[in-house]
Coordinates of C-alpha atoms and ligand atoms in Angstrom, one line a residue:
X841 CA -68.4 -36.2 22.6
X842 CA -70.1 -36.4 25.7
X843 CA -73.9 -34.8 26.6
X844 CA -73.9 -34.4 30.1
X845 CA -71.7 -32.8 33.0
X846 CA -72.5 -34.5 35.6
X847 CA -70.5 -37.0 37.9
X848 CA -70.9 -39.7 35.2
X849 CA -69.6 -37.2 31.9
X850 CA -66.8 -35.6 34.0
X851 CA -65.4 -39.0 35.1
X852 CA -65.9 -40.8 31.6
X853 CA -63.8 -37.6 30.0
X854 CA -61.3 -37.6 32.8
X855 CA -60.5 -41.5 33.0
X856 CA -60.3 -41.4 29.1
X857 CA -57.7 -38.7 29.5
X858 CA -55.9 -40.7 32.2
X859 CA -56.5 -43.8 30.4
X860 CA -54.1 -42.2 27.2
X861 CA -56.7 -41.6 25.0
X862 CA -55.1 -38.8 22.7
X863 CA -58.0 -37.7 20.5
X864 CA -60.4 -34.6 20.9
X865 CA -63.4 -34.5 23.5
X866 CA -65.7 -32.2 23.9
X867 CA -68.1 -32.0 27.0
X868 CA -71.5 -30.3 26.5
X869 CA -73.9 -29.6 29.3
X870 CA -76.3 -27.2 29.7
X871 CA -75.3 -26.0 32.9
X872 CA -73.3 -23.0 33.7
X873 CA -70.5 -25.1 34.7
X874 CA -70.2 -29.2 35.7
X875 CA -71.2 -28.8 39.5
X876 CA -72.0 -31.7 42.0
X877 CA -75.2 -33.1 43.0
X878 CA -75.4 -34.1 46.7
X879 CA -74.5 -31.3 48.0
X880 CA -78.0 -29.5 46.1
X881 CA -79.9 -31.3 49.1
X882 CA -76.8 -31.0 52.0
X883 CA -74.0 -27.8 52.8
X884 CA -75.2 -25.9 49.0
X885 CA -79.2 -25.9 50.1
X886 CA -77.9 -24.6 54.2
X887 CA -76.6 -22.4 52.0
X888 CA -72.9 -23.3 54.0
X889 CA -71.6 -24.2 50.3
X890 CA -71.9 -21.9 47.3
X891 CA -72.0 -22.9 43.3
X892 CA -68.2 -22.7 43.3
X893 CA -67.9 -24.6 46.1
X894 CA -69.4 -27.6 44.3
X895 CA -67.7 -27.3 40.9
X896 CA -66.7 -31.1 40.0
X897 CA -63.4 -29.8 38.7
X898 CA -61.8 -26.2 38.9
X899 CA -61.8 -24.7 34.8
X900 CA -58.1 -25.1 34.4
X901 CA -58.2 -28.5 35.4
X902 CA -60.6 -29.3 31.4
X903 CA -57.6 -26.9 30.4
X904 CA -54.7 -29.1 31.4
X905 CA -56.9 -32.4 30.5
X906 CA -57.4 -31.0 26.8
X907 CA -61.2 -30.8 27.3
X908 CA -63.6 -28.7 25.4
X909 CA -66.5 -27.5 27.4
X910 CA -69.1 -26.4 25.6
X911 CA -71.5 -24.9 28.4
X912 CA -75.5 -23.3 28.9
X913 CA -76.1 -25.5 25.3
X914 CA -77.9 -28.9 25.0
X915 CA -77.1 -31.5 23.0
X916 CA -80.8 -31.9 20.5
X917 CA -80.6 -34.4 18.5
X918 CA -78.0 -37.5 17.8
X919 CA -76.9 -38.2 14.5
X920 CA -74.9 -41.7 15.0
X921 CA -74.9 -42.3 11.1
X922 CA -73.3 -39.1 10.2
X923 CA -70.8 -39.4 13.0
X924 CA -72.1 -35.9 14.2
X925 CA -74.7 -34.7 17.3
X926 CA -76.3 -31.8 16.6
X927 CA -76.6 -28.6 19.1
X928 CA -79.8 -26.2 20.6
X929 CA -77.7 -24.1 17.8
X930 CA -78.0 -25.9 14.9
X931 CA -74.1 -26.4 15.1
X932 CA -73.1 -29.9 14.0
X933 CA -70.2 -31.4 16.2
X934 CA -67.6 -34.4 15.0
X935 CA -68.2 -37.5 17.0
X936 CA -66.7 -41.0 16.4
X937 CA -68.2 -41.9 19.8
X938 CA -71.1 -40.3 22.1
X939 CA -71.4 -41.0 25.6
X940 CA -74.8 -40.2 27.2
X941 CA -74.5 -39.2 30.4
X942 CA -77.4 -36.7 30.6
X943 CA -78.8 -37.7 34.4
X944 CA -82.5 -37.7 34.9
X945 CA -85.1 -34.7 36.3
X946 CA -87.6 -34.5 39.3
X947 CA -90.1 -36.6 38.8
X948 CA -93.3 -34.7 39.2
X949 CA -96.2 -37.0 39.8
X950 CA -100.1 -36.2 38.5
X951 CA -101.0 -34.8 41.5
X952 CA -104.0 -31.7 41.3
X953 CA -102.0 -28.5 41.6
X954 CA -98.4 -29.9 41.2
X955 CA -97.9 -26.9 39.1
X956 CA -98.3 -24.7 41.5
X957 CA -94.8 -22.1 42.3
X958 CA -94.9 -22.9 45.6
X959 CA -94.1 -26.9 44.7
X960 CA -90.9 -27.5 44.5
X961 CA -88.6 -30.1 43.1
X962 CA -84.8 -30.4 43.4
X963 CA -82.2 -31.7 41.0
X964 CA -80.5 -28.7 39.5
X965 CA -78.9 -25.8 41.2
X966 CA -81.4 -23.4 40.2
X967 CA -84.3 -26.0 42.2
X968 CA -81.6 -25.8 45.1
X969 CA -81.1 -21.6 44.9
X970 CA -85.4 -21.2 44.3
X971 CA -85.8 -23.6 47.2
X972 CA -83.3 -22.1 49.8
X973 CA -85.1 -18.5 49.1
X974 CA -88.3 -20.1 50.0
X975 CA -86.9 -22.2 53.4
X976 CA -86.9 -19.0 55.7
X977 CA -86.9 -19.6 59.3
X978 CA -90.6 -20.5 60.6
X979 CA -91.8 -21.5 57.4
X980 CA -94.2 -24.6 57.4
X981 CA -93.1 -27.2 55.0
X982 CA -93.9 -29.6 53.7
X983 CA -91.6 -32.8 52.0
X984 CA -93.1 -34.9 49.8
X985 CA -91.8 -38.7 49.9
X986 CA -88.8 -39.7 52.8
X987 CA -86.2 -41.6 50.8
X988 CA -82.6 -40.3 50.3
X989 CA -83.4 -36.9 48.9
X990 CA -87.1 -35.9 50.7
X991 CA -85.0 -36.8 53.9
X992 CA -82.1 -34.7 53.4
X993 CA -84.3 -31.6 52.9
X994 CA -86.2 -32.3 55.5
X995 CA -83.2 -32.2 57.8
X996 CA -81.7 -29.0 56.4
X997 CA -84.9 -27.4 56.6
X998 CA -85.2 -28.1 60.2
X999 CA -81.7 -26.5 60.7
X1000 CA -83.0 -23.3 58.5
X1001 CA -85.5 -23.0 61.4
X1002 CA -88.1 -23.9 59.2
X1003 CA -91.2 -26.3 61.1
X1004 CA -91.3 -29.1 58.6
X1005 CA -93.8 -31.3 58.2
X1006 CA -92.6 -35.4 56.1
X1007 CA -95.4 -37.5 54.3
X1008 CA -94.5 -41.0 52.7
X1009 CA -97.2 -44.1 52.5
X1010 CA -94.2 -46.5 54.0
X1011 CA -93.9 -46.8 57.7
X1012 CA -90.1 -47.4 56.9
X1013 CA -89.0 -45.6 53.6
X1014 CA -85.7 -47.1 52.2
X1015 CA -86.4 -50.4 54.2
X1016 CA -84.9 -52.5 50.9
X1017 CA -82.0 -50.8 50.9
X1018 CA -81.0 -50.8 54.7
X1019 CA -83.4 -53.7 55.8
X1020 CA -86.3 -52.4 58.4
X1021 CA -84.7 -52.1 61.7
X1022 CA -82.2 -49.4 60.4
X1023 CA -84.6 -47.9 58.0
X1024 CA -87.0 -47.5 61.1
X1025 CA -84.8 -46.1 63.5
X1026 CA -83.7 -43.6 60.7
X1027 CA -87.0 -42.6 60.1
X1028 CA -87.8 -42.4 63.9
X1029 CA -84.7 -39.6 63.9
X1030 CA -87.1 -37.2 62.0
X1031 CA -89.5 -37.2 65.0
X1032 CA -86.7 -37.1 67.8
X1033 CA -85.6 -33.8 66.1
X1034 CA -88.7 -31.9 65.4
X1035 CA -89.8 -32.9 62.1
X1036 CA -93.7 -34.2 62.2
X1037 CA -93.7 -37.5 60.2
X1038 CA -97.2 -38.2 58.6
X1039 CA -97.7 -41.8 56.6
X1040 CA -100.1 -40.9 54.0
X1041 CA -99.9 -40.7 50.2
X1042 CA -100.6 -36.7 48.4
X1043 CA -104.1 -36.6 47.0
X1044 CA -103.9 -32.5 46.3
X1045 CA -102.4 -29.4 46.0
X1046 CA -104.5 -26.1 46.6
X1047 CA -102.7 -22.7 46.2
X1048 CA -104.4 -20.4 48.2
X1049 CA -102.2 -17.6 46.9
X1050 CA -100.5 -17.4 50.5
X1051 CA -100.5 -20.8 51.3
X1052 CA -101.2 -23.8 49.7
X1053 CA -103.4 -26.6 51.1
X1054 CA -103.2 -30.0 50.9
X1055 CA -105.3 -32.4 50.8
X1056 CA -103.9 -36.7 52.4
X1057 CA -105.6 -39.8 51.1
X1058 CA -107.6 -41.4 53.4
X1059 CA -107.7 -38.3 55.7
X1060 CA -109.8 -35.8 56.1
X1061 CA -109.6 -31.9 55.8
X1062 CA -106.8 -29.8 54.6
X1063 CA -103.1 -28.9 55.5
X1064 CA -101.8 -25.4 55.4
X1065 CA -98.3 -24.8 54.2
X1066 CA -95.8 -22.0 52.6
X1067 CA -93.8 -24.6 51.0
X1068 CA -94.0 -27.8 49.2
X1069 CA -90.8 -29.8 48.2
X1070 CA -91.7 -33.0 46.2
X1071 CA -89.0 -35.8 46.2
X1072 CA -89.9 -38.5 45.2
X1073 CA -87.3 -39.7 42.7
X1074 CA -86.2 -39.2 39.0
X1075 CA -86.9 -39.9 35.4
X1076 CA -84.1 -40.8 33.4
X1077 CA -83.5 -38.4 30.8
X1078 CA -84.0 -41.1 27.7
X1079 CA -84.9 -38.4 24.7
X1080 CA -81.7 -38.4 22.5
X1081 CA -82.0 -42.1 22.6
X1082 CA -85.1 -42.6 21.8
X1083 CA -84.8 -40.3 18.9
X1084 CA -81.8 -41.8 17.3
X1085 CA -83.3 -45.4 18.0
X1086 CA -81.8 -46.4 20.6
X1087 CA -82.9 -49.3 23.2
X1088 CA -84.7 -48.0 26.1
X1089 CA -86.9 -49.4 28.8
X1090 CA -86.9 -47.8 31.7
X1091 CA -83.6 -46.5 30.7
X1092 CA -80.8 -46.6 28.0
X1093 CA -80.2 -50.0 28.1
X1094 CA -76.3 -51.0 27.8
X1095 CA -73.9 -53.8 27.8
X1096 CA -71.6 -54.8 30.6
X1097 CA -68.9 -51.7 28.8
X1098 CA -71.4 -49.2 28.8
X1099 CA -72.3 -49.7 25.1
X1100 CA -76.1 -48.9 23.6
X1101 CA -77.6 -51.0 21.1
X1102 CA -75.8 -48.3 19.1
X1103 CA -71.9 -49.8 19.3
X1104 CA -70.8 -45.6 18.0
X1105 CA -72.7 -44.4 21.3
X1106 CA -72.6 -45.2 24.9
X1107 CA -74.5 -44.4 28.2
X1108 CA -73.1 -43.7 31.7
X1109 CA -74.5 -42.7 35.0
X1110 CA -78.4 -42.4 36.1
X1111 CA -80.0 -43.0 32.8
X1112 CA -78.3 -46.0 32.2
X1113 CA -78.7 -49.7 32.5
X1114 CA -78.1 -53.4 31.9
X1115 CA -80.8 -55.6 30.8
X1116 CA -80.3 -57.7 34.1
X1117 CA -79.9 -54.2 36.5
X1118 CA -82.0 -51.8 37.6
X1119 CA -80.6 -48.0 37.4
X1120 CA -78.4 -47.3 40.2
X1121 CA -78.9 -43.6 40.8
X1122 CA -76.1 -43.7 43.0
X1123 CA -73.0 -41.4 42.9
X1124 CA -70.1 -43.1 43.0
X1125 CA -72.4 -45.7 40.4
X1126 CA -72.1 -43.0 37.7
X1127 CA -68.0 -42.4 38.4
X1128 CA -67.9 -46.2 38.2
X1129 CA -69.8 -45.9 34.9
X1130 CA -67.8 -43.4 33.2
X1131 CA -64.5 -45.2 34.4
X1132 CA -66.1 -48.3 32.7
X1133 CA -67.2 -46.3 29.6
X1134 CA -63.4 -44.9 28.6
X1135 CA -62.0 -48.5 29.2
X1136 CA -64.4 -49.5 26.2
X1137 CA -63.3 -46.9 24.2
X1138 CA -59.8 -47.3 25.2
X1139 CA -60.2 -51.1 24.7
X1140 CA -58.5 -51.3 28.0
X1141 CA -59.6 -53.5 31.0
X1142 CA -62.2 -52.4 32.8
X1143 CA -61.8 -51.6 36.8
X1144 CA -62.6 -54.8 39.2
X1145 CA -66.7 -54.4 39.5
X1146 CA -66.9 -53.8 43.3
X1147 CA -70.8 -53.9 45.5
X1148 CA -72.8 -51.3 45.5
X1149 CA -72.3 -48.4 47.6
X1150 CA -74.1 -45.1 48.8
X1151 CA -74.0 -42.2 51.3
X1152 CA -77.0 -40.6 52.7
X1153 CA -76.6 -37.5 55.7
X1154 CA -79.2 -36.4 57.7
X1155 CA -79.5 -34.5 61.6
X1156 CA -76.2 -34.8 61.7
X1157 CA -75.5 -38.4 61.1
X1158 CA -73.5 -40.0 58.0
X1159 CA -75.3 -43.1 56.9
X1160 CA -73.8 -45.3 54.3
X1161 CA -74.8 -48.4 53.0
X1162 CA -73.2 -51.1 50.7
X1163 CA -74.0 -54.5 48.7
X1164 CA -77.5 -55.8 48.2
X1165 CA -79.4 -56.0 52.1
X1166 CA -82.6 -57.5 50.1
X1167 CA -80.2 -60.4 49.3
X1168 CA -79.8 -60.9 53.2
X1169 CA -81.5 -63.8 54.6
X1170 CA -80.7 -62.5 58.4
X1171 CA -79.1 -59.2 59.6
X1172 CA -76.6 -58.4 62.6
X1173 CA -76.1 -55.6 64.2
X1174 CA -72.4 -54.6 65.4
X1175 CA -72.8 -52.0 68.5
X1176 CA -76.3 -50.7 69.7
X1177 CA -78.7 -48.4 68.0
X1178 CA -79.3 -46.9 71.1
X1179 CA -75.3 -45.8 70.9
X1180 CA -74.2 -44.6 67.3
X1181 CA -72.3 -45.1 65.5
X1182 CA -73.5 -49.1 64.9
X1183 CA -73.5 -50.8 62.0
X1184 CA -76.1 -53.2 60.1
X1185 CA -74.2 -56.9 58.1
X1186 CA -76.5 -58.3 56.0
X1187 CA -75.5 -62.1 55.4
X1188 CA -76.2 -65.2 53.7
X1189 CA -74.8 -68.2 53.1
X1190 CA -72.0 -68.0 55.7
X1191 CA -71.2 -64.7 53.5
X1192 CA -71.5 -60.9 53.9
X1193 CA -74.3 -59.3 51.0
X1194 CA -74.4 -56.0 52.6
X1195 CA -73.9 -53.7 55.4
X1196 CA -75.2 -50.0 56.5
X1197 CA -73.9 -48.1 59.2
X1198 CA -74.6 -45.2 61.0
X1199 CA -71.7 -42.6 61.4
X1200 CA -69.5 -45.8 60.4
X1201 CA -67.7 -45.6 57.5
X1202 CA -65.3 -48.2 58.7
X1203 CA -67.5 -50.6 58.9
X1204 CA -68.6 -50.2 55.3
X1205 CA -65.1 -50.5 53.9
X1206 CA -64.5 -53.7 55.4
X1207 CA -67.9 -55.0 54.9
X1208 CA -67.5 -53.8 50.5
X1209 CA -63.9 -55.9 51.2
X1210 CA -65.7 -59.0 52.5
X1211 CA -68.5 -58.9 49.5
X1212 CA -66.1 -58.2 46.8
X1213 CA -63.5 -60.8 48.1
X1214 CA -66.6 -63.4 48.9
X1215 CA -64.3 -63.5 52.8
X1216 CA -66.4 -66.2 54.8
X1217 CA -67.9 -64.1 57.3
X1218 CA -68.7 -65.0 61.0
X1219 CA -71.8 -63.8 62.9
X1220 CA -70.4 -64.0 65.9
X1221 CA -66.9 -62.5 65.2
X1222 CA -68.8 -59.4 63.1
X1223 CA -70.5 -58.2 66.3
X1224 CA -68.2 -58.9 68.6
X1225 CA -66.5 -54.8 69.3
X1226 CA -63.7 -56.3 70.3
X1227 CA -63.0 -57.8 67.2
X1228 CA -61.4 -55.4 64.7
X1229 CA -62.8 -55.9 61.1
X1230 CA -60.0 -55.6 59.3
X1231 CA -59.0 -58.7 60.9
X1232 CA -62.1 -60.1 59.0
X1233 CA -60.9 -60.0 55.6
X1234 CA -58.8 -62.9 56.0
X1235 CA -61.7 -65.0 56.7
Ligands
FAD2600 C1 -80.5 -33.3 45.6 C2 -79.4 -35.0 45.4 C3 -78.4 -35.4 46.3 C4 -78.6 -36.6 45.9 N1 -77.4 -37.2 47.1 C5 -76.6 -37.9 46.6 C6 -75.9 -38.4 48.1 O1 -76.0 -37.8 49.2 N2 -75.3 -39.9 47.7 C7 -75.7 -40.7 46.4 O2 -75.0 -41.6 45.8 N3 -75.8 -40.2 45.3 C8 -76.8 -38.7 45.2 N4 -77.4 -38.2 44.6 C9 -77.4 -39.3 43.1 C10 -76.4 -38.4 42.6 O3 -76.3 -37.2 42.5 C11 -76.8 -39.3 41.3 O4 -76.3 -40.4 40.8 C12 -75.5 -38.4 40.0 O5 -75.7 -37.0 40.2 C13 -75.8 -38.8 38.8 O6 -74.8 -38.6 37.9 P1 -75.1 -38.3 36.5 O7 -73.9 -37.8 36.0 O8 -75.2 -39.6 35.6 O9 -76.3 -37.3 35.9 P2 -76.2 -36.1 37.0 O10 -76.0 -35.2 37.3 O11 -77.8 -35.8 36.6 O12 -75.5 -35.2 35.3 C14 -76.3 -35.0 33.7 C15 -75.7 -33.6 33.2 O13 -76.7 -33.8 32.1 C16 -76.7 -32.6 31.5 N5 -77.9 -32.6 30.4 C17 -79.2 -33.4 30.2 N6 -79.4 -33.4 28.9 C18 -78.6 -32.3 28.3 C19 -78.4 -32.8 27.0 N7 -79.1 -32.7 25.9 N8 -77.4 -31.3 26.7 C20 -75.9 -31.4 27.7 N9 -76.9 -31.6 28.8 C21 -77.3 -32.4 29.5 C22 -77.8 -32.1 32.4 O14 -78.1 -30.8 32.4 C23 -76.6 -32.6 33.9 O15 -76.1 -31.4 34.1 C24 -78.4 -37.1 44.6 C25 -79.0 -36.4 43.8 C26 -79.7 -35.1 44.2 C27 -80.3 -34.7 43.3

């Protein structure tokens, strides 16, 4: 039984079948059907894609793969000793192995007034539907948190004709993952496009019925908005794991094969983390977890590890990043910040350890291969636009 129909759960199910698993496979999810989350702050929020267009798989796929899909139902307890799981209506499902793919919920920090109906978060399609209804042209919108999701919501709200303010205490959010130059450039993009940026933390919200008043720490006065969106991260769904006595600490602790402290239970995606690493919280990492969990269950070789990768879109710019920018001791730029596309490579000891690019997926793909294969890198050739990056893969 797989608990949770996000990309991690669906990837586990698909990888089990493609790897030759022939047993019973049940996927339980609380939603109407498994859908993808990245569009919730992009096309789906903008209204250019509907819920059917963001389904992770067509319904026929589950039949073809002999995956029993149990929708609109939560798993409420794991009973690994009885080899069963319990559903919300009390049904017990046989489960020789359980894969926890429960994702997370949007964080709601303890700011006074955060319970107001005018304060939104964004994690589910329902959240996105409610938010879209509020994002009417001309509405004054405050987005709290300028990380990945906050920045995307600010961009989409602007596209929908709202007057957008983006508040974050950091000068260049995302600096650890993108490096200071690119993080600063991306944050400045907001102002260039017409978003008002404020560097502060939110102190309180006061719902005045027609609008909501917001106080920023260290600033006097109150600012008035029609809509607030809080995008300050996610909280992993670990309740089932805790209840079942599994090891949990900043996520469900797993080994390199996604196995939890109970050998009959695996965990994948946003809530899972190995003892040595933080939770990834990115789409591709969740997908890879599913493939690794399936390999563990099948006793087959796990897919080769690869450098972590994510993408984000804002103000019409496509951003990708790979590797660990925080490991770099210097960065070099290929192209110019004044004229995207461009890419930033993070180097250490003569090797690429990270890259981040605007509108340049090819550079990030090449960097990923260099990182994975530990190809020695020459800064001069990396930044020479006449050099084809693919030629550098030979070292
Ligand atoms: C708005 C938004 C935009 C994003 N954009 C990007 C992006 O541009 N790039 C990127 O790399 N990543 C992005 N991400 C992150 C990415 O979507 C997540 O990392 C990914 O969805 C994690 O997948 P998951 O399967 O682990 O969890 P989830 O997608 O959260 O799926 C978990 C599922 O489990 C279900 N569930 C939980 N508990 C139970 C239970 N007890 N019983 C039954 N079902 C249960 C939940 O309802 C949910 O459907 C974005 C995330 C959000 C929210």
